[in-house]
Amino acid sequence: MTEYNIKELKSGGLMKQKEKDIFSLRLRIVGGFVKSEQLIKLSEIADRFGKGYIHLTTRQGIEIPNVNIKDFEKVKKELNEAELQMGACGQRVRTVTACQGKECSHGLIDCLMLAREIDHKYFGIGGHPHKFKIGITGCPNACIKPHENDLGILGRLKKRFVREKCNYCGLCAEICPVGAIEVDKDDEKIVFNAEKCIGCGDCVYSCPTDAWQKRQEGYTIFVGGKMGKFPKLGIKAFDFIETKEKVFEVIEKTLEFYKKFGNKGERFRETLDRVGVEKYKETVS
């Protein structure tokens, strides 16, 4: 294969390197999840068709550098046998990133499952003005950096306080990272500032008497984050969405909004800045 369309190949995850006919192959790794047997296969492919190493991207992806284009079909066949697929570049929805979610002691939502569902529905869909990135993080620690994505999802928790169970030990006040709880041990009083609360759930999971209890898990959505030459953090568009179905509705309407109002070559944040966040909220709500 001596003639090829670089732009077309890039859209399918093949990125041209400086050397003639040499490409880096980007794989579709959802939520950073890779099986051990897949890692072994990737090692074999990198040894045989590359230079014996792989590259881990900033978005949890895997790239196999230094592959000759003439070997691509062989590599693709072996990747498919290992249930690995090519990724995507260009003006389309990229692979969804996610933290460990509930496998982490702080995780409030099942990030990997949600990432797989979103990726299954939207991965690789083109027709957008520019690339569109989605990231999911399990709690307000925000390890996956949802604020840096075109659409970021953050797990949060709403709680309730059962006064009869409280022994006023003060642990919840000590552990709260934002000082939303005050405990008067002498007068046996609890003061909770709901406006300060970030919904991390630390008080719920540390309370020795189960006085603080989980009421509901939900999702905060940020939009318009991006890095690159002109970085901007995402804007909180929805403070607390109660259901996964509503999250999908927001994603669907957000992509429709981007297609309708975005100019060619314009990142989603630039569309929001030009059209207005309030118009976006009115359209998507």
PDB file of C-alpha atoms in Angstrom:
ATOM      1  CA  MET A   1       0.000   0.000   0.000  1.00  0.00           C
ATOM      2  CA  THR A   2       1.865   3.075  -1.223  1.00  0.00           C
ATOM      3  CA  GLU A   3      -0.976   5.567  -1.696  1.00  0.00           C
ATOM      4  CA  TYR A   4      -3.252   6.570   1.150  1.00  0.00           C
ATOM      5  CA  ASN A   5      -5.388   9.396   2.431  1.00  0.00           C
ATOM      6  CA  ILE A   6      -3.775  10.588   5.665  1.00  0.00           C
ATOM      7  CA  LYS A   7      -6.892  12.448   6.819  1.00  0.00           C
ATOM      8  CA  GLU A   8      -9.069   9.396   6.252  1.00  0.00           C
ATOM      9  CA  LEU A   9      -6.629   7.120   8.037  1.00  0.00           C
ATOM     10  CA  LYS A  10      -6.389   9.531  10.975  1.00  0.00           C
ATOM     11  CA  SER A  11     -10.157   9.475  11.440  1.00  0.00           C
ATOM     12  CA  GLY A  12      -9.812   5.727  12.014  1.00  0.00           C
ATOM     13  CA  GLY A  13      -7.020   6.033  14.554  1.00  0.00           C
ATOM     14  CA  LEU A  14      -3.927   5.868  12.331  1.00  0.00           C
ATOM     15  CA  MET A  15      -1.682   8.865  12.950  1.00  0.00           C
ATOM     16  CA  LYS A  16       1.113   9.572  10.483  1.00  0.00           C
ATOM     17  CA  GLN A  17       4.589   9.892  11.927  1.00  0.00           C
ATOM     18  CA  LYS A  18       7.441  11.844  10.325  1.00  0.00           C
ATOM     19  CA  GLU A  19       8.987   8.771   8.728  1.00  0.00           C
ATOM     20  CA  LYS A  20       7.685   7.584   5.365  1.00  0.00           C
ATOM     21  CA  ASP A  21       4.835   5.037   5.639  1.00  0.00           C
ATOM     22  CA  ILE A  22       5.157   4.871   9.434  1.00  0.00           C
ATOM     23  CA  PHE A  23       2.104   5.332  11.641  1.00  0.00           C
ATOM     24  CA  SER A  24       1.115   5.261  15.297  1.00  0.00           C
ATOM     25  CA  LEU A  25      -2.025   3.178  15.895  1.00  0.00           C
ATOM     26  CA  ARG A  26      -4.456   4.582  18.439  1.00  0.00           C
ATOM     27  CA  LEU A  27      -6.706   2.022  20.131  1.00  0.00           C
ATOM     28  CA  ARG A  28     -10.192   2.332  21.555  1.00  0.00           C
ATOM     29  CA  ILE A  29      -9.689   1.876  25.301  1.00  0.00           C
ATOM     30  CA  VAL A  30     -12.878   2.711  27.196  1.00  0.00           C
ATOM     31  CA  GLY A  31     -12.410   4.017  30.727  1.00  0.00           C
ATOM     32  CA  GLY A  32      -8.787   2.861  30.814  1.00  0.00           C
ATOM     33  CA  PHE A  33      -9.900  -0.775  31.149  1.00  0.00           C
ATOM     34  CA  VAL A  34      -7.617  -3.387  29.567  1.00  0.00           C
ATOM     35  CA  LYS A  35      -7.576  -7.113  30.341  1.00  0.00           C
ATOM     36  CA  SER A  36      -4.282  -8.756  31.268  1.00  0.00           C
ATOM     37  CA  GLU A  37      -4.389 -11.078  28.248  1.00  0.00           C
ATOM     38  CA  GLN A  38      -4.913  -8.054  26.008  1.00  0.00           C
ATOM     39  CA  LEU A  39      -1.779  -6.464  27.445  1.00  0.00           C
ATOM     40  CA  ILE A  40       0.169  -9.593  26.556  1.00  0.00           C
ATOM     41  CA  LYS A  41      -1.147  -9.458  22.991  1.00  0.00           C
ATOM     42  CA  LEU A  42      -0.286  -5.760  22.713  1.00  0.00           C
ATOM     43  CA  SER A  43       3.244  -6.549  23.830  1.00  0.00           C
ATOM     44  CA  GLU A  44       3.551  -9.191  21.105  1.00  0.00           C
ATOM     45  CA  ILE A  45       2.186  -6.838  18.433  1.00  0.00           C
ATOM     46  CA  ALA A  46       4.532  -4.033  19.487  1.00  0.00           C
ATOM     47  CA  ASP A  47       7.492  -6.423  19.318  1.00  0.00           C
ATOM     48  CA  ARG A  48       6.602  -7.791  15.882  1.00  0.00           C
ATOM     49  CA  PHE A  49       5.243  -4.739  14.094  1.00  0.00           C
ATOM     50  CA  GLY A  50       6.557  -1.756  16.076  1.00  0.00           C
ATOM     51  CA  LYS A  51       9.695  -1.089  18.083  1.00  0.00           C
ATOM     52  CA  GLY A  52       8.862  -3.056  21.191  1.00  0.00           C
ATOM     53  CA  TYR A  53       6.920  -0.501  23.194  1.00  0.00           C
ATOM     54  CA  ILE A  54       3.525   1.193  23.439  1.00  0.00           C
ATOM     55  CA  HIS A  55       2.518   4.720  24.412  1.00  0.00           C
ATOM     56  CA  LEU A  56      -0.058   5.541  27.105  1.00  0.00           C
ATOM     57  CA  THR A  57      -1.962   8.691  26.164  1.00  0.00           C
ATOM     58  CA  THR A  58      -3.217  11.399  28.503  1.00  0.00           C
ATOM     59  CA  ARG A  59      -6.786  10.137  27.925  1.00  0.00           C
ATOM     60  CA  GLN A  60      -6.175   6.563  29.087  1.00  0.00           C
ATOM     61  CA  GLY A  61      -5.608   5.382  25.551  1.00  0.00           C
ATOM     62  CA  ILE A  62      -2.963   3.097  24.105  1.00  0.00           C
ATOM     63  CA  GLU A  63      -0.975   3.777  20.954  1.00  0.00           C
ATOM     64  CA  ILE A  64       1.346   1.417  19.096  1.00  0.00           C
ATOM     65  CA  PRO A  65       3.994   3.604  17.419  1.00  0.00           C
ATOM     66  CA  ASN A  66       6.258   2.831  14.467  1.00  0.00           C
ATOM     67  CA  VAL A  67       3.960   0.531  12.515  1.00  0.00           C
ATOM     68  CA  ASN A  68       4.462   0.375   8.746  1.00  0.00           C
ATOM     69  CA  ILE A  69       1.238   0.990   6.842  1.00  0.00           C
ATOM     70  CA  LYS A  70       1.789  -2.209   4.852  1.00  0.00           C
ATOM     71  CA  ASP A  71       1.396  -4.193   8.085  1.00  0.00           C
ATOM     72  CA  PHE A  72      -1.784  -2.466   9.203  1.00  0.00           C
ATOM     73  CA  GLU A  73      -4.252  -5.140   8.068  1.00  0.00           C
ATOM     74  CA  LYS A  74      -2.236  -7.837   9.846  1.00  0.00           C
ATOM     75  CA  VAL A  75      -2.121  -5.764  13.025  1.00  0.00           C
ATOM     76  CA  LYS A  76      -5.826  -4.983  12.821  1.00  0.00           C
ATOM     77  CA  LYS A  77      -6.647  -8.688  12.467  1.00  0.00           C
ATOM     78  CA  GLU A  78      -4.619  -9.555  15.555  1.00  0.00           C
ATOM     79  CA  LEU A  79      -6.164  -6.701  17.514  1.00  0.00           C
ATOM     80  CA  ASN A  80      -9.641  -7.941  16.624  1.00  0.00           C
ATOM     81  CA  GLU A  81      -8.719 -11.428  17.815  1.00  0.00           C
ATOM     82  CA  ALA A  82      -7.856  -9.870  21.182  1.00  0.00           C
ATOM     83  CA  GLU A  83     -11.160  -7.934  21.208  1.00  0.00           C
ATOM     84  CA  LEU A  84      -9.310  -4.659  20.719  1.00  0.00           C
ATOM     85  CA  GLN A  85     -10.504  -2.014  18.290  1.00  0.00           C
ATOM     86  CA  MET A  86      -9.017   1.004  16.598  1.00  0.00           C
ATOM     87  CA  GLY A  87      -9.726   4.402  18.116  1.00  0.00           C
ATOM     88  CA  ALA A  88     -10.765   7.628  16.455  1.00  0.00           C
ATOM     89  CA  CYS A  89      -9.382  11.057  15.666  1.00  0.00           C
ATOM     90  CA  GLY A  90     -10.828  14.046  13.875  1.00  0.00           C
ATOM     91  CA  GLN A  91     -14.216  15.728  14.180  1.00  0.00           C
ATOM     92  CA  ARG A  92     -16.041  13.035  16.071  1.00  0.00           C
ATOM     93  CA  VAL A  93     -16.879  11.776  19.563  1.00  0.00           C
ATOM     94  CA  ARG A  94     -13.711  10.370  21.094  1.00  0.00           C
ATOM     95  CA  THR A  95     -13.250   7.408  23.435  1.00  0.00           C
ATOM     96  CA  VAL A  96     -14.805   8.036  26.846  1.00  0.00           C
ATOM     97  CA  THR A  97     -12.454   8.291  29.825  1.00  0.00           C
ATOM     98  CA  ALA A  98     -13.375   7.226  33.359  1.00  0.00           C
ATOM     99  CA  CYS A  99     -11.887   6.693  36.794  1.00  0.00           C
ATOM    100  CA  GLN A 100     -12.328   3.473  38.787  1.00  0.00           C
ATOM    101  CA  GLY A 101     -15.647   4.673  40.169  1.00  0.00           C
ATOM    102  CA  LYS A 102     -17.042   2.447  42.894  1.00  0.00           C
ATOM    103  CA  GLU A 103     -13.905   0.310  42.948  1.00  0.00           C
ATOM    104  CA  CYS A 104     -12.315   3.325  44.658  1.00  0.00           C
ATOM    105  CA  SER A 105     -13.164   3.991  48.306  1.00  0.00           C
ATOM    106  CA  HIS A 106     -14.394   7.482  47.354  1.00  0.00           C
ATOM    107  CA  GLY A 107     -16.369   6.487  44.246  1.00  0.00           C
ATOM    108  CA  LEU A 108     -20.087   7.282  44.224  1.00  0.00           C
ATOM    109  CA  ILE A 109     -21.133   6.074  40.754  1.00  0.00           C
ATOM    110  CA  ASP A 110     -20.239   3.160  38.455  1.00  0.00           C
ATOM    111  CA  CYS A 111     -17.997   5.085  36.071  1.00  0.00           C
ATOM    112  CA  LEU A 112     -16.821   2.194  33.906  1.00  0.00           C
ATOM    113  CA  MET A 113     -20.319   0.915  33.209  1.00  0.00           C
ATOM    114  CA  LEU A 114     -21.525   4.420  32.333  1.00  0.00           C
ATOM    115  CA  ALA A 115     -18.469   4.988  30.140  1.00  0.00           C
ATOM    116  CA  ARG A 116     -19.134   1.767  28.236  1.00  0.00           C
ATOM    117  CA  GLU A 117     -22.771   2.688  27.664  1.00  0.00           C
ATOM    118  CA  ILE A 118     -21.921   6.196  26.458  1.00  0.00           C
ATOM    119  CA  ASP A 119     -19.074   4.920  24.299  1.00  0.00           C
ATOM    120  CA  HIS A 120     -21.289   2.234  22.764  1.00  0.00           C
ATOM    121  CA  LYS A 121     -23.866   4.821  21.747  1.00  0.00           C
ATOM    122  CA  TYR A 122     -21.700   7.741  20.674  1.00  0.00           C
ATOM    123  CA  PHE A 123     -18.119   6.656  19.933  1.00  0.00           C
ATOM    124  CA  GLY A 124     -16.859   7.705  16.528  1.00  0.00           C
ATOM    125  CA  ILE A 125     -20.000   9.606  15.531  1.00  0.00           C
ATOM    126  CA  GLY A 126     -18.909  12.402  13.215  1.00  0.00           C
ATOM    127  CA  GLY A 127     -20.516  15.448  11.694  1.00  0.00           C
ATOM    128  CA  HIS A 128     -19.475  17.767  14.515  1.00  0.00           C
ATOM    129  CA  PRO A 129     -17.572  21.046  14.062  1.00  0.00           C
ATOM    130  CA  HIS A 130     -14.595  19.584  15.943  1.00  0.00           C
ATOM    131  CA  LYS A 131     -13.645  16.720  18.250  1.00  0.00           C
ATOM    132  CA  PHE A 132     -15.831  16.071  21.296  1.00  0.00           C
ATOM    133  CA  LYS A 133     -14.457  14.549  24.488  1.00  0.00           C
ATOM    134  CA  ILE A 134     -16.393  13.037  27.392  1.00  0.00           C
ATOM    135  CA  GLY A 135     -14.927  12.162  30.800  1.00  0.00           C
ATOM    136  CA  ILE A 136     -16.525  10.557  33.867  1.00  0.00           C
ATOM    137  CA  THR A 137     -15.272  10.837  37.435  1.00  0.00           C
ATOM    138  CA  GLY A 138     -16.724   9.070  40.443  1.00  0.00           C
ATOM    139  CA  CYS A 139     -16.667  11.816  43.066  1.00  0.00           C
ATOM    140  CA  PRO A 140     -15.747  15.468  43.698  1.00  0.00           C
ATOM    141  CA  ASN A 141     -12.059  14.514  43.925  1.00  0.00           C
ATOM    142  CA  ALA A 142     -12.405  14.706  40.131  1.00  0.00           C
ATOM    143  CA  CYS A 143      -9.413  12.486  39.353  1.00  0.00           C
ATOM    144  CA  ILE A 144     -10.392  12.153  35.687  1.00  0.00           C
ATOM    145  CA  LYS A 145     -10.515  15.968  35.356  1.00  0.00           C
ATOM    146  CA  PRO A 146     -14.101  16.361  34.089  1.00  0.00           C
ATOM    147  CA  HIS A 147     -13.561  20.128  33.882  1.00  0.00           C
ATOM    148  CA  GLU A 148     -11.129  19.545  30.987  1.00  0.00           C
ATOM    149  CA  ASN A 149     -13.678  17.749  28.793  1.00  0.00           C
ATOM    150  CA  ASP A 150     -16.224  19.062  26.331  1.00  0.00           C
ATOM    151  CA  LEU A 151     -18.693  17.272  28.588  1.00  0.00           C
ATOM    152  CA  GLY A 152     -17.635  16.095  32.024  1.00  0.00           C
ATOM    153  CA  ILE A 153     -19.697  13.947  34.397  1.00  0.00           C
ATOM    154  CA  LEU A 154     -19.023  13.925  38.148  1.00  0.00           C
ATOM    155  CA  GLY A 155     -20.619  11.625  40.705  1.00  0.00           C
ATOM    156  CA  ARG A 156     -22.206  13.278  43.728  1.00  0.00           C
ATOM    157  CA  LEU A 157     -24.292  12.273  46.711  1.00  0.00           C
ATOM    158  CA  LYS A 158     -27.236  13.775  48.561  1.00  0.00           C
ATOM    159  CA  LYS A 159     -27.578  12.789  52.197  1.00  0.00           C
ATOM    160  CA  ARG A 160     -29.907  12.957  55.172  1.00  0.00           C
ATOM    161  CA  PHE A 161     -29.219  13.325  58.876  1.00  0.00           C
ATOM    162  CA  VAL A 162     -30.889  11.044  61.441  1.00  0.00           C
ATOM    163  CA  ARG A 163     -30.535  12.998  64.671  1.00  0.00           C
ATOM    164  CA  GLU A 164     -31.541  10.115  66.953  1.00  0.00           C
ATOM    165  CA  LYS A 165     -28.532   8.100  65.797  1.00  0.00           C
ATOM    166  CA  CYS A 166     -25.950  10.846  66.341  1.00  0.00           C
ATOM    167  CA  ASN A 167     -23.587  10.658  69.343  1.00  0.00           C
ATOM    168  CA  TYR A 168     -22.052  14.069  68.504  1.00  0.00           C
ATOM    169  CA  CYS A 169     -18.532  12.661  68.270  1.00  0.00           C
ATOM    170  CA  GLY A 170     -17.575  15.379  65.777  1.00  0.00           C
ATOM    171  CA  LEU A 171     -15.911  13.058  63.264  1.00  0.00           C
ATOM    172  CA  CYS A 172     -18.084  14.323  60.405  1.00  0.00           C
ATOM    173  CA  ALA A 173     -17.019  17.917  61.066  1.00  0.00           C
ATOM    174  CA  GLU A 174     -13.366  16.898  61.212  1.00  0.00           C
ATOM    175  CA  ILE A 175     -13.497  14.933  57.973  1.00  0.00           C
ATOM    176  CA  CYS A 176     -15.582  17.380  55.897  1.00  0.00           C
ATOM    177  CA  PRO A 177     -13.182  18.950  53.356  1.00  0.00           C
ATOM    178  CA  VAL A 178     -15.194  22.176  53.001  1.00  0.00           C
ATOM    179  CA  GLY A 179     -16.334  22.831  56.569  1.00  0.00           C
ATOM    180  CA  ALA A 180     -20.007  22.277  55.809  1.00  0.00           C
ATOM    181  CA  ILE A 181     -20.683  20.629  59.192  1.00  0.00           C
ATOM    182  CA  GLU A 182     -20.287  22.059  62.694  1.00  0.00           C
ATOM    183  CA  VAL A 183     -20.767  19.966  65.818  1.00  0.00           C
ATOM    184  CA  ASP A 184     -21.382  21.341  69.311  1.00  0.00           C
ATOM    185  CA  LYS A 185     -20.576  18.379  71.535  1.00  0.00           C
ATOM    186  CA  ASP A 186     -21.589  20.103  74.769  1.00  0.00           C
ATOM    187  CA  ASP A 187     -25.019  21.263  73.601  1.00  0.00           C
ATOM    188  CA  GLU A 188     -25.432  18.283  71.240  1.00  0.00           C
ATOM    189  CA  LYS A 189     -26.160  20.354  68.154  1.00  0.00           C
ATOM    190  CA  ILE A 190     -25.356  19.843  64.481  1.00  0.00           C
ATOM    191  CA  VAL A 191     -25.234  22.723  61.999  1.00  0.00           C
ATOM    192  CA  PHE A 192     -25.147  21.706  58.327  1.00  0.00           C
ATOM    193  CA  ASN A 193     -24.469  24.271  55.583  1.00  0.00           C
ATOM    194  CA  ALA A 194     -26.015  22.775  52.438  1.00  0.00           C
ATOM    195  CA  GLU A 195     -24.580  25.522  50.223  1.00  0.00           C
ATOM    196  CA  LYS A 196     -21.033  24.588  51.212  1.00  0.00           C
ATOM    197  CA  CYS A 197     -21.556  20.839  50.778  1.00  0.00           C
ATOM    198  CA  ILE A 198     -19.929  19.393  47.651  1.00  0.00           C
ATOM    199  CA  GLY A 199     -21.632  15.992  47.894  1.00  0.00           C
ATOM    200  CA  CYS A 200     -18.486  13.923  48.385  1.00  0.00           C
ATOM    201  CA  GLY A 201     -20.124  11.594  50.922  1.00  0.00           C
ATOM    202  CA  ASP A 202     -17.104  11.479  53.248  1.00  0.00           C
ATOM    203  CA  CYS A 203     -19.325  12.158  56.264  1.00  0.00           C
ATOM    204  CA  VAL A 204     -21.727   9.379  55.272  1.00  0.00           C
ATOM    205  CA  TYR A 205     -19.055   6.722  54.894  1.00  0.00           C
ATOM    206  CA  SER A 206     -17.133   7.726  58.019  1.00  0.00           C
ATOM    207  CA  CYS A 207     -20.037   8.146  60.467  1.00  0.00           C
ATOM    208  CA  PRO A 208     -19.683   5.435  63.151  1.00  0.00           C
ATOM    209  CA  THR A 209     -23.369   5.512  64.124  1.00  0.00           C
ATOM    210  CA  ASP A 210     -24.947   5.807  60.663  1.00  0.00           C
ATOM    211  CA  ALA A 211     -26.418   9.208  61.555  1.00  0.00           C
ATOM    212  CA  TRP A 212     -25.423  10.581  58.149  1.00  0.00           C
ATOM    213  CA  GLN A 213     -27.055   8.422  55.473  1.00  0.00           C
ATOM    214  CA  LYS A 214     -27.013   8.328  51.700  1.00  0.00           C
ATOM    215  CA  ARG A 215     -30.244   9.655  50.251  1.00  0.00           C
ATOM    216  CA  GLN A 216     -29.446   9.620  46.540  1.00  0.00           C
ATOM    217  CA  GLU A 217     -26.542   9.331  44.120  1.00  0.00           C
ATOM    218  CA  GLY A 218     -26.510  11.645  41.135  1.00  0.00           C
ATOM    219  CA  TYR A 219     -24.479  13.434  38.503  1.00  0.00           C
ATOM    220  CA  THR A 220     -23.058  16.930  38.052  1.00  0.00           C
ATOM    221  CA  ILE A 221     -22.376  17.917  34.444  1.00  0.00           C
ATOM    222  CA  PHE A 222     -19.728  20.349  33.237  1.00  0.00           C
ATOM    223  CA  VAL A 223     -19.525  21.592  29.654  1.00  0.00           C
ATOM    224  CA  GLY A 224     -17.024  23.449  27.534  1.00  0.00           C
ATOM    225  CA  GLY A 225     -13.751  22.329  29.063  1.00  0.00           C
ATOM    226  CA  LYS A 226     -10.684  22.078  26.846  1.00  0.00           C
ATOM    227  CA  MET A 227      -6.921  22.101  27.016  1.00  0.00           C
ATOM    228  CA  GLY A 228      -4.462  22.819  24.204  1.00  0.00           C
ATOM    229  CA  LYS A 229      -3.098  26.233  23.251  1.00  0.00           C
ATOM    230  CA  PHE A 230      -6.018  28.110  24.785  1.00  0.00           C
ATOM    231  CA  PRO A 231      -7.200  26.078  27.806  1.00  0.00           C
ATOM    232  CA  LYS A 232     -10.461  26.725  29.620  1.00  0.00           C
ATOM    233  CA  LEU A 233     -12.108  24.835  32.454  1.00  0.00           C
ATOM    234  CA  GLY A 234     -15.634  23.553  32.003  1.00  0.00           C
ATOM    235  CA  ILE A 235     -18.716  25.384  33.224  1.00  0.00           C
ATOM    236  CA  LYS A 236     -21.098  23.691  35.652  1.00  0.00           C
ATOM    237  CA  ALA A 237     -24.270  23.335  33.576  1.00  0.00           C
ATOM    238  CA  PHE A 238     -26.291  20.947  35.757  1.00  0.00           C
ATOM    239  CA  ASP A 239     -25.663  20.757  39.494  1.00  0.00           C
ATOM    240  CA  PHE A 240     -27.453  17.487  40.250  1.00  0.00           C
ATOM    241  CA  ILE A 241     -29.038  15.130  37.752  1.00  0.00           C
ATOM    242  CA  GLU A 242     -30.868  12.292  39.457  1.00  0.00           C
ATOM    243  CA  THR A 243     -30.991   9.585  36.774  1.00  0.00           C
ATOM    244  CA  LYS A 244     -28.718   8.042  34.189  1.00  0.00           C
ATOM    245  CA  GLU A 245     -31.487   8.399  31.614  1.00  0.00           C
ATOM    246  CA  LYS A 246     -31.425  12.165  32.085  1.00  0.00           C
ATOM    247  CA  VAL A 247     -27.639  12.155  31.641  1.00  0.00           C
ATOM    248  CA  PHE A 248     -28.064  10.484  28.252  1.00  0.00           C
ATOM    249  CA  GLU A 249     -30.729  13.013  27.348  1.00  0.00           C
ATOM    250  CA  VAL A 250     -28.313  15.838  28.169  1.00  0.00           C
ATOM    251  CA  ILE A 251     -25.550  14.247  26.076  1.00  0.00           C
ATOM    252  CA  GLU A 252     -27.895  13.766  23.120  1.00  0.00           C
ATOM    253  CA  LYS A 253     -29.189  17.339  23.241  1.00  0.00           C
ATOM    254  CA  THR A 254     -25.680  18.714  23.774  1.00  0.00           C
ATOM    255  CA  LEU A 255     -24.395  17.030  20.622  1.00  0.00           C
ATOM    256  CA  GLU A 256     -27.436  18.275  18.703  1.00  0.00           C
ATOM    257  CA  PHE A 257     -26.796  21.804  19.997  1.00  0.00           C
ATOM    258  CA  TYR A 258     -23.137  21.592  18.940  1.00  0.00           C
ATOM    259  CA  LYS A 259     -24.039  20.427  15.446  1.00  0.00           C
ATOM    260  CA  LYS A 260     -26.682  23.125  15.062  1.00  0.00           C
ATOM    261  CA  PHE A 261     -24.833  26.147  16.432  1.00  0.00           C
ATOM    262  CA  GLY A 262     -21.145  25.272  16.103  1.00  0.00           C
ATOM    263  CA  ASN A 263     -19.046  26.634  13.259  1.00  0.00           C
ATOM    264  CA  LYS A 264     -16.666  24.353  11.387  1.00  0.00           C
ATOM    265  CA  GLY A 265     -13.388  23.957  13.255  1.00  0.00           C
ATOM    266  CA  GLU A 266     -14.836  25.450  16.434  1.00  0.00           C
ATOM    267  CA  ARG A 267     -14.437  23.645  19.753  1.00  0.00           C
ATOM    268  CA  PHE A 268     -17.572  23.297  21.853  1.00  0.00           C
ATOM    269  CA  ARG A 269     -16.368  25.893  24.388  1.00  0.00           C
ATOM    270  CA  GLU A 270     -15.954  28.427  21.602  1.00  0.00           C
ATOM    271  CA  THR A 271     -19.519  27.720  20.509  1.00  0.00           C
ATOM    272  CA  LEU A 272     -20.750  28.248  24.070  1.00  0.00           C
ATOM    273  CA  ASP A 273     -18.814  31.504  24.419  1.00  0.00           C
ATOM    274  CA  ARG A 274     -20.234  32.792  21.150  1.00  0.00           C
ATOM    275  CA  VAL A 275     -23.838  31.585  21.438  1.00  0.00           C
ATOM    276  CA  GLY A 276     -24.143  31.798  25.218  1.00  0.00           C
ATOM    277  CA  VAL A 277     -24.308  29.278  28.044  1.00  0.00           C
ATOM    278  CA  GLU A 278     -27.830  30.357  28.962  1.00  0.00           C
ATOM    279  CA  LYS A 279     -29.087  29.570  25.460  1.00  0.00           C
ATOM    280  CA  TYR A 280     -27.420  26.176  25.759  1.00  0.00           C
ATOM    281  CA  LYS A 281     -29.132  25.492  29.093  1.00  0.00           C
ATOM    282  CA  GLU A 282     -32.506  26.585  27.720  1.00  0.00           C
ATOM    283  CA  THR A 283     -32.080  24.293  24.716  1.00  0.00           C
ATOM    284  CA  VAL A 284     -30.860  21.260  26.639  1.00  0.00           C
ATOM    285  CA  SER A 285     -32.977  21.482  29.811  1.00  0.00           C
TER     286      SER A 285
END
